[in-house]
PDB file of C-alpha atoms and ligand atoms in Angstrom:
ATOM      1  CA  MET A   1     -31.115 119.164  42.721  1.00 70.00           C
ATOM      2  CA  VAL A   2     -34.679 119.415  44.016  1.00 77.00           C
ATOM      3  CA  GLU A   3     -34.901 120.544  47.599  1.00 83.00           C
ATOM      4  CA  THR A   4     -37.162 118.629  49.994  1.00 89.00           C
ATOM      5  CA  LEU A   5     -38.945 120.430  52.792  1.00 92.00           C
ATOM      6  CA  SER A   6     -40.732 118.509  55.487  1.00 94.00           C
ATOM      7  CA  ILE A   7     -43.729 120.253  57.014  1.00 95.00           C
ATOM      8  CA  ALA A   8     -45.491 118.902  60.100  1.00 97.00           C
ATOM      9  CA  VAL A   9     -49.160 119.861  60.394  1.00 98.00           C
ATOM     10  CA  ILE A  10     -50.219 119.732  64.038  1.00 98.00           C
ATOM     11  CA  GLY A  11     -53.393 120.718  65.883  1.00 98.00           C
ATOM     12  CA  ALA A  12     -56.211 119.510  68.107  1.00 98.00           C
ATOM     13  CA  PRO A  13     -58.601 116.873  66.715  1.00 97.00           C
ATOM     14  CA  GLY A  14     -61.233 118.156  64.295  1.00 98.00           C
ATOM     15  CA  VAL A  15     -59.706 121.567  63.543  1.00 98.00           C
ATOM     16  CA  GLY A  16     -59.325 120.724  59.836  1.00 98.00           C
ATOM     17  CA  LYS A  17     -55.718 119.614  59.358  1.00 98.00           C
ATOM     18  CA  THR A  18     -56.529 116.792  56.958  1.00 98.00           C
ATOM     19  CA  SER A  19     -59.067 118.986  55.153  1.00 98.00           C
ATOM     20  CA  ILE A  20     -56.476 121.723  54.595  1.00 98.00           C
ATOM     21  CA  ILE A  21     -53.910 119.273  53.233  1.00 98.00           C
ATOM     22  CA  ARG A  22     -56.397 117.489  50.980  1.00 96.00           C
ATOM     23  CA  GLN A  23     -57.789 120.742  49.668  1.00 97.00           C
ATOM     24  CA  PHE A  24     -54.246 121.917  48.884  1.00 96.00           C
ATOM     25  CA  ILE A  25     -53.250 118.746  47.078  1.00 95.00           C
ATOM     26  CA  TYR A  26     -56.461 117.294  45.619  1.00 95.00           C
ATOM     27  CA  ASN A  27     -58.945 120.210  45.621  1.00 95.00           C
ATOM     28  CA  ASP A  28     -61.150 117.953  47.664  1.00 94.00           C
ATOM     29  CA  PHE A  29     -63.276 118.538  50.778  1.00 97.00           C
ATOM     30  CA  SER A  30     -65.527 116.269  52.811  1.00 97.00           C
ATOM     31  CA  GLU A  31     -68.125 117.375  55.379  1.00 97.00           C
ATOM     32  CA  VAL A  32     -67.849 113.947  56.960  1.00 96.00           C
ATOM     33  CA  TYR A  33     -65.356 113.854  59.779  1.00 96.00           C
ATOM     34  CA  THR A  34     -62.981 110.906  59.592  1.00 95.00           C
ATOM     35  CA  PRO A  35     -60.512 111.194  62.485  1.00 95.00           C
ATOM     36  CA  THR A  36     -56.895 110.662  61.457  1.00 94.00           C
ATOM     37  CA  ARG A  37     -55.680 107.748  63.533  1.00 92.00           C
ATOM     38  CA  SER A  38     -52.171 107.277  62.242  1.00 92.00           C
ATOM     39  CA  ARG A  39     -49.553 109.544  60.762  1.00 92.00           C
ATOM     40  CA  TYR A  40     -49.960 110.123  57.053  1.00 95.00           C
ATOM     41  CA  VAL A  41     -47.370 111.542  54.667  1.00 96.00           C
ATOM     42  CA  TYR A  42     -48.237 113.471  51.502  1.00 97.00           C
ATOM     43  CA  ARG A  43     -45.542 114.258  48.962  1.00 96.00           C
ATOM     44  CA  PRO A  44     -46.617 116.966  46.541  1.00 95.00           C
ATOM     45  CA  SER A  45     -44.192 118.955  44.434  1.00 94.00           C
ATOM     46  CA  VAL A  46     -44.627 122.678  44.100  1.00 93.00           C
ATOM     47  CA  ILE A  47     -43.080 125.380  42.006  1.00 90.00           C
ATOM     48  CA  LEU A  48     -42.331 128.612  43.755  1.00 87.00           C
ATOM     49  CA  ASN A  49     -40.826 131.428  41.755  1.00 86.00           C
ATOM     50  CA  GLY A  50     -39.524 129.047  39.119  1.00 88.00           C
ATOM     51  CA  ASN A  51     -37.919 126.683  41.623  1.00 88.00           C
ATOM     52  CA  MET A  52     -39.274 123.229  42.303  1.00 90.00           C
ATOM     53  CA  TYR A  53     -39.597 121.886  45.848  1.00 91.00           C
ATOM     54  CA  GLU A  54     -40.660 118.479  47.014  1.00 93.00           C
ATOM     55  CA  LEU A  55     -42.816 118.785  50.078  1.00 95.00           C
ATOM     56  CA  LYS A  56     -43.174 116.095  52.661  1.00 96.00           C
ATOM     57  CA  ILE A  57     -46.350 117.043  54.503  1.00 97.00           C
ATOM     58  CA  LEU A  58     -46.920 115.102  57.724  1.00 97.00           C
ATOM     59  CA  ASP A  59     -50.564 114.901  58.795  1.00 97.00           C
ATOM     60  CA  VAL A  60     -49.903 114.318  62.481  1.00 97.00           C
ATOM     61  CA  PRO A  61     -52.647 112.512  64.457  1.00 95.00           C
ATOM     62  CA  PRO A  62     -53.531 113.897  67.897  1.00 92.00           C
ATOM     63  CA  ILE A  63     -50.481 113.920  70.179  1.00 94.00           C
ATOM     64  CA  SER A  64     -50.570 114.975  73.815  1.00 93.00           C
ATOM     65  CA  SER A  65     -47.303 116.873  73.513  1.00 94.00           C
ATOM     66  CA  PHE A  66     -44.430 117.650  71.151  1.00 95.00           C
ATOM     67  CA  PRO A  67     -41.840 114.836  71.463  1.00 93.00           C
ATOM     68  CA  SER A  68     -39.243 116.086  73.916  1.00 90.00           C
ATOM     69  CA  SER A  69     -36.464 113.765  72.743  1.00 90.00           C
ATOM     70  CA  SER A  70     -35.472 111.655  69.743  1.00 89.00           C
ATOM     71  CA  SER A  71     -36.165 108.477  71.722  1.00 90.00           C
ATOM     72  CA  GLN A  72     -39.687 109.612  72.570  1.00 89.00           C
ATOM     73  CA  GLU A  73     -40.265 110.349  68.905  1.00 89.00           C
ATOM     74  CA  TRP A  74     -38.894 106.962  67.959  1.00 89.00           C
ATOM     75  CA  LEU A  75     -41.136 105.126  70.436  1.00 89.00           C
ATOM     76  CA  ASP A  76     -44.328 106.862  69.327  1.00 90.00           C
ATOM     77  CA  LEU A  77     -45.126 106.124  65.676  1.00 88.00           C
ATOM     78  CA  ARG A  78     -47.570 109.028  65.502  1.00 90.00           C
ATOM     79  CA  CYS A  79     -44.845 111.617  65.821  1.00 88.00           C
ATOM     80  CA  ARG A  80     -42.119 110.077  63.678  1.00 90.00           C
ATOM     81  CA  GLY A  81     -40.321 112.864  61.805  1.00 91.00           C
ATOM     82  CA  VAL A  82     -41.993 115.608  63.801  1.00 94.00           C
ATOM     83  CA  ARG A  83     -38.914 116.787  65.693  1.00 92.00           C
ATOM     84  CA  ASN A  84     -36.817 117.251  62.591  1.00 90.00           C
ATOM     85  CA  ALA A  85     -39.424 118.910  60.391  1.00 93.00           C
ATOM     86  CA  ASN A  86     -38.197 121.956  58.457  1.00 92.00           C
ATOM     87  CA  ALA A  87     -41.361 123.886  59.244  1.00 94.00           C
ATOM     88  CA  TYR A  88     -44.591 123.639  61.257  1.00 96.00           C
ATOM     89  CA  VAL A  89     -48.190 124.464  60.494  1.00 98.00           C
ATOM     90  CA  LEU A  90     -50.107 124.739  63.768  1.00 98.00           C
ATOM     91  CA  VAL A  91     -53.816 124.655  63.028  1.00 98.00           C
ATOM     92  CA  TYR A  92     -56.621 125.757  65.330  1.00 98.00           C
ATOM     93  CA  ASP A  93     -60.353 126.319  64.823  1.00 98.00           C
ATOM     94  CA  ILE A  94     -61.217 130.037  65.109  1.00 98.00           C
ATOM     95  CA  CYS A  95     -64.423 129.069  66.948  1.00 98.00           C
ATOM     96  CA  CYS A  96     -62.749 126.820  69.522  1.00 98.00           C
ATOM     97  CA  VAL A  97     -60.632 128.397  72.232  1.00 98.00           C
ATOM     98  CA  GLU A  98     -59.346 125.024  73.455  1.00 98.00           C
ATOM     99  CA  SER A  99     -57.825 124.337  70.057  1.00 98.00           C
ATOM    100  CA  PHE A 100     -55.975 127.643  70.318  1.00 98.00           C
ATOM    101  CA  GLU A 101     -54.694 126.691  73.775  1.00 98.00           C
ATOM    102  CA  TYR A 102     -53.369 123.468  72.253  1.00 98.00           C
ATOM    103  CA  VAL A 103     -51.507 125.366  69.535  1.00 98.00           C
ATOM    104  CA  LYS A 104     -50.082 127.671  72.201  1.00 98.00           C
ATOM    105  CA  MET A 105     -48.762 124.686  74.148  1.00 97.00           C
ATOM    106  CA  ILE A 106     -47.249 122.986  71.084  1.00 97.00           C
ATOM    107  CA  ARG A 107     -45.536 126.192  69.946  1.00 96.00           C
ATOM    108  CA  GLN A 108     -43.975 126.585  73.362  1.00 95.00           C
ATOM    109  CA  GLN A 109     -42.787 122.968  73.333  1.00 95.00           C
ATOM    110  CA  ILE A 110     -41.302 123.277  69.839  1.00 95.00           C
ATOM    111  CA  VAL A 111     -39.227 126.228  70.995  1.00 92.00           C
ATOM    112  CA  GLU A 112     -38.163 124.411  74.170  1.00 91.00           C
ATOM    113  CA  HIS A 113     -37.548 120.923  72.814  1.00 89.00           C
ATOM    114  CA  ARG A 114     -35.774 121.595  69.549  1.00 86.00           C
ATOM    115  CA  GLU A 115     -32.115 122.133  70.156  1.00 73.00           C
ATOM    116  CA  GLY A 116     -29.981 125.220  69.467  1.00 69.00           C
ATOM    117  CA  SER A 117     -30.729 127.320  66.413  1.00 65.00           C
ATOM    118  CA  SER A 118     -33.193 124.712  65.175  1.00 65.00           C
ATOM    119  CA  SER A 119     -35.629 126.208  67.718  1.00 64.00           C
ATOM    120  CA  GLU A 120     -35.902 129.111  65.249  1.00 81.00           C
ATOM    121  CA  VAL A 121     -37.715 126.837  62.803  1.00 92.00           C
ATOM    122  CA  PRO A 122     -40.495 128.529  60.775  1.00 94.00           C
ATOM    123  CA  ILE A 123     -43.890 128.175  62.443  1.00 95.00           C
ATOM    124  CA  LEU A 124     -47.107 129.260  60.814  1.00 97.00           C
ATOM    125  CA  VAL A 125     -50.213 129.448  62.974  1.00 98.00           C
ATOM    126  CA  VAL A 126     -53.359 128.836  60.944  1.00 98.00           C
ATOM    127  CA  GLY A 127     -56.880 129.753  62.047  1.00 98.00           C
ATOM    128  CA  ASN A 128     -59.186 127.452  60.083  1.00 98.00           C
ATOM    129  CA  LYS A 129     -62.989 127.475  59.542  1.00 98.00           C
ATOM    130  CA  ARG A 130     -63.009 131.127  58.603  1.00 98.00           C
ATOM    131  CA  ASP A 131     -66.428 130.542  57.004  1.00 98.00           C
ATOM    132  CA  LEU A 132     -67.819 130.236  60.568  1.00 98.00           C
ATOM    133  CA  GLN A 133     -66.302 133.488  61.702  1.00 95.00           C
ATOM    134  CA  ARG A 134     -69.445 134.795  63.396  1.00 96.00           C
ATOM    135  CA  GLN A 135     -68.760 132.268  66.123  1.00 97.00           C
ATOM    136  CA  ARG A 136     -65.101 133.127  66.564  1.00 97.00           C
ATOM    137  CA  PHE A 137     -63.868 133.429  70.152  1.00 97.00           C
ATOM    138  CA  MET A 138     -61.418 136.299  69.616  1.00 97.00           C
ATOM    139  CA  PRO A 139     -61.135 139.096  67.000  1.00 97.00           C
ATOM    140  CA  ARG A 140     -58.767 138.273  64.139  1.00 97.00           C
ATOM    141  CA  ARG A 141     -56.614 141.298  64.815  1.00 97.00           C
ATOM    142  CA  ALA A 142     -56.040 140.385  68.461  1.00 98.00           C
ATOM    143  CA  VAL A 143     -54.917 136.841  67.587  1.00 98.00           C
ATOM    144  CA  SER A 144     -52.769 138.060  64.738  1.00 98.00           C
ATOM    145  CA  VAL A 145     -50.942 140.582  66.941  1.00 98.00           C
ATOM    146  CA  LEU A 146     -50.382 137.991  69.677  1.00 97.00           C
ATOM    147  CA  VAL A 147     -49.075 135.361  67.274  1.00 97.00           C
ATOM    148  CA  LYS A 148     -46.892 137.655  65.182  1.00 96.00           C
ATOM    149  CA  LYS A 149     -45.533 140.033  67.803  1.00 96.00           C
ATOM    150  CA  THR A 150     -45.310 137.826  70.890  1.00 95.00           C
ATOM    151  CA  TRP A 151     -44.808 134.358  69.448  1.00 95.00           C
ATOM    152  CA  LYS A 152     -42.869 135.565  66.386  1.00 93.00           C
ATOM    153  CA  CYS A 153     -44.802 133.186  64.149  1.00 94.00           C
ATOM    154  CA  GLY A 154     -46.630 133.745  60.880  1.00 95.00           C
ATOM    155  CA  TYR A 155     -50.414 133.956  60.966  1.00 97.00           C
ATOM    156  CA  VAL A 156     -52.992 133.099  58.300  1.00 98.00           C
ATOM    157  CA  GLU A 157     -56.724 132.431  58.480  1.00 98.00           C
ATOM    158  CA  CYS A 158     -58.285 130.059  55.987  1.00 98.00           C
ATOM    159  CA  SER A 159     -61.314 127.959  55.178  1.00 98.00           C
ATOM    160  CA  ALA A 160     -60.533 124.443  54.032  1.00 98.00           C
ATOM    161  CA  LYS A 161     -64.213 124.089  53.215  1.00 98.00           C
ATOM    162  CA  PHE A 162     -64.217 126.884  50.646  1.00 98.00           C
ATOM    163  CA  ASN A 163     -60.557 126.598  49.656  1.00 97.00           C
ATOM    164  CA  TRP A 164     -59.990 130.129  50.853  1.00 98.00           C
ATOM    165  CA  HIS A 165     -56.352 131.058  51.620  1.00 97.00           C
ATOM    166  CA  VAL A 166     -55.268 127.409  51.577  1.00 97.00           C
ATOM    167  CA  ILE A 167     -52.663 127.890  48.874  1.00 95.00           C
ATOM    168  CA  LEU A 168     -51.704 131.175  50.472  1.00 95.00           C
ATOM    169  CA  LEU A 169     -50.795 129.484  53.738  1.00 96.00           C
ATOM    170  CA  PHE A 170     -48.448 126.982  52.081  1.00 95.00           C
ATOM    171  CA  LYS A 171     -46.957 129.734  49.988  1.00 94.00           C
ATOM    172  CA  GLU A 172     -46.438 131.838  53.089  1.00 93.00           C
ATOM    173  CA  LEU A 173     -44.748 128.978  54.943  1.00 94.00           C
ATOM    174  CA  LEU A 174     -42.585 127.936  52.033  1.00 92.00           C
ATOM    175  CA  GLY A 175     -41.613 131.551  51.515  1.00 88.00           C
ATOM    176  CA  ILE A 176     -40.383 131.830  55.111  1.00 88.00           C
ATOM    177  CA  ALA A 177     -38.642 128.433  55.024  1.00 87.00           C
ATOM    178  CA  VAL A 178     -36.873 129.024  51.732  1.00 82.00           C
ATOM    179  CA  ALA A 179     -35.942 132.575  52.658  1.00 81.00           C
ATOM    180  CA  ARG A 180     -34.294 131.359  55.862  1.00 80.00           C
ATOM    181  CA  GLY A 181     -32.489 128.512  54.201  1.00 74.00           C
ATOM    182  CA  MET A 182     -31.271 130.615  51.330  1.00 45.00           C
ATOM    183  CA  ARG A 183     -30.551 133.831  53.120  1.00 40.00           C
ATOM    184  CA  GLN A 184     -26.989 133.927  51.834  1.00 34.00           C
ATOM    185  CA  ASN A 185     -28.190 133.887  48.238  1.00 36.00           C
ATOM    186  CA  HIS A 186     -30.462 136.916  48.706  1.00 34.00           C
ATOM    187  CA  THR A 187     -33.296 135.221  46.873  1.00 34.00           C
ATOM    188  CA  SER A 188     -35.965 135.821  49.501  1.00 34.00           C
ATOM    189  CA  ILE A 189     -37.247 138.978  47.825  1.00 31.00           C
ATOM    190  CA  ARG A 190     -38.251 137.048  44.733  1.00 35.00           C
ATOM    191  CA  LEU A 191     -40.608 134.709  46.594  1.00 34.00           C
ATOM    192  CA  GLN A 192     -43.686 136.865  46.968  1.00 33.00           C
ATOM    193  CA  GLY A 193     -46.622 136.070  44.731  1.00 35.00           C
ATOM    194  CA  ALA A 194     -45.053 133.059  43.171  1.00 38.00           C
ATOM    195  CA  LEU A 195     -46.901 129.852  43.905  1.00 43.00           C
ATOM    196  CA  GLN A 196     -49.879 129.532  41.614  1.00 41.00           C
ATOM    197  CA  ARG A 197     -52.578 126.961  41.823  1.00 44.00           C
ATOM    198  CA  ASN A 198     -52.011 125.567  38.328  1.00 41.00           C
ATOM    199  CA  ARG A 199     -48.314 125.183  39.017  1.00 44.00           C
ATOM    200  CA  CYS A 200     -48.811 122.917  41.996  1.00 49.00           C
ATOM    201  CA  THR A 201     -48.442 119.372  40.817  1.00 37.00           C
ATOM    202  CA  ILE A 202     -48.730 115.997  42.468  1.00 36.00           C
ATOM    203  CA  MET A 203     -45.858 113.550  42.223  1.00 27.00           C
TER     204      MET A 203
HETATM  205  P1  LIG B   1     -58.528 117.093  61.625  1.00 66.07           P
HETATM  206  O1  LIG B   1     -58.951 116.174  62.713  1.00 66.07           O
HETATM  207  O2  LIG B   1     -57.832 118.302  62.171  1.00 66.07           O
HETATM  208  O3  LIG B   1     -57.755 116.422  60.538  1.00 66.07           O
HETATM  209  O4  LIG B   1     -59.880 117.654  60.977  1.00 66.07           O
HETATM  210  P2  LIG B   1     -60.591 117.258  59.598  1.00 66.07           P
HETATM  211  O5  LIG B   1     -59.858 117.832  58.461  1.00 66.07           O
HETATM  212  O6  LIG B   1     -60.843 115.802  59.580  1.00 66.07           O
HETATM  213  O7  LIG B   1     -61.946 118.077  59.734  1.00 66.07           O
HETATM  214  C1  LIG B   1     -62.800 117.924  60.863  1.00 66.07           C
HETATM  215  C2  LIG B   1     -64.209 118.372  60.514  1.00 66.07           C
HETATM  216  O8  LIG B   1     -64.243 119.785  60.273  1.00 66.07           O
HETATM  217  C3  LIG B   1     -64.768 117.705  59.240  1.00 66.07           C
HETATM  218  O9  LIG B   1     -66.134 117.412  59.458  1.00 66.07           O
HETATM  219  C4  LIG B   1     -64.633 118.788  58.185  1.00 66.07           C
HETATM  220  O10 LIG B   1     -65.628 118.684  57.202  1.00 66.07           O
HETATM  221  C5  LIG B   1     -64.772 120.070  58.995  1.00 66.07           C
HETATM  222  N1  LIG B   1     -64.010 121.197  58.442  1.00 66.07           N
HETATM  223  C6  LIG B   1     -62.713 121.219  58.075  1.00 66.07           C
HETATM  224  N2  LIG B   1     -62.353 122.418  57.613  1.00 66.07           N
HETATM  225  C7  LIG B   1     -63.452 123.199  57.672  1.00 66.07           C
HETATM  226  C8  LIG B   1     -63.723 124.555  57.326  1.00 66.07           C
HETATM  227  O11 LIG B   1     -62.882 125.326  56.844  1.00 66.07           O
HETATM  228  N3  LIG B   1     -64.996 125.024  57.554  1.00 66.07           N
HETATM  229  C9  LIG B   1     -65.981 124.220  58.066  1.00 66.07           C
HETATM  230  N4  LIG B   1     -67.182 124.770  58.229  1.00 66.07           N
HETATM  231  N5  LIG B   1     -65.763 122.929  58.401  1.00 66.07           N
HETATM  232  C10 LIG B   1     -64.529 122.427  58.200  1.00 66.07           C
HETATM  233 MG1  LIG B   2     -57.107 114.526  60.371  1.00 66.07          MG
END
């Protein structure tokens, strides 16, 4: 049986969420900014360490907050499926402090609004636009320590523009998600270094 993992990609407008997803799936990048107005679902299949996973990647349009209840999620089409995602990618722009503040708020709300042990869902914080790093607002190390030590989330920097670390971030997230889900089977050790570009296929 092929396991399906739903991943919600959330972040302030213009940080590069759609660019990251499209680079991952289609090896495609556009300089032209087309704001994402409604929720879009991508369904690639990936092979990680010999196992196939179907991903359901939700490109979430700008939302003012993480849905605090199932009814709120149901009423707002933009966040359908967001509460029950198996993992989160929270994207910010390394040159834009406000986009980091947004990620901070969403991370806090995920922890507060998801019930019970589901609040321990894997969260990967992604600093995009690494190619513009001369304009970054905070040193990489400082953000990384804050995110990993204080927030207990994963941290990766990438450039959707140059396809730098884009596969790595999905591999990192999938690694955490699969390791948590399969902890009893002790397979987590085998996950490192597994997802290769030519093994990522589109369904
Ligand atoms: P979204 O609103 O978060 O989905 O952002 P988009 O993916 O639509 O990207 C917003 C703008 O940022 C577009 O003009 C992209 O070309 C640009 N962009 C996205 N990723 C990068 C990146 O890694 N580096 C640079 N320099 N620009 C990027
Ligand atoms: Mg978008």
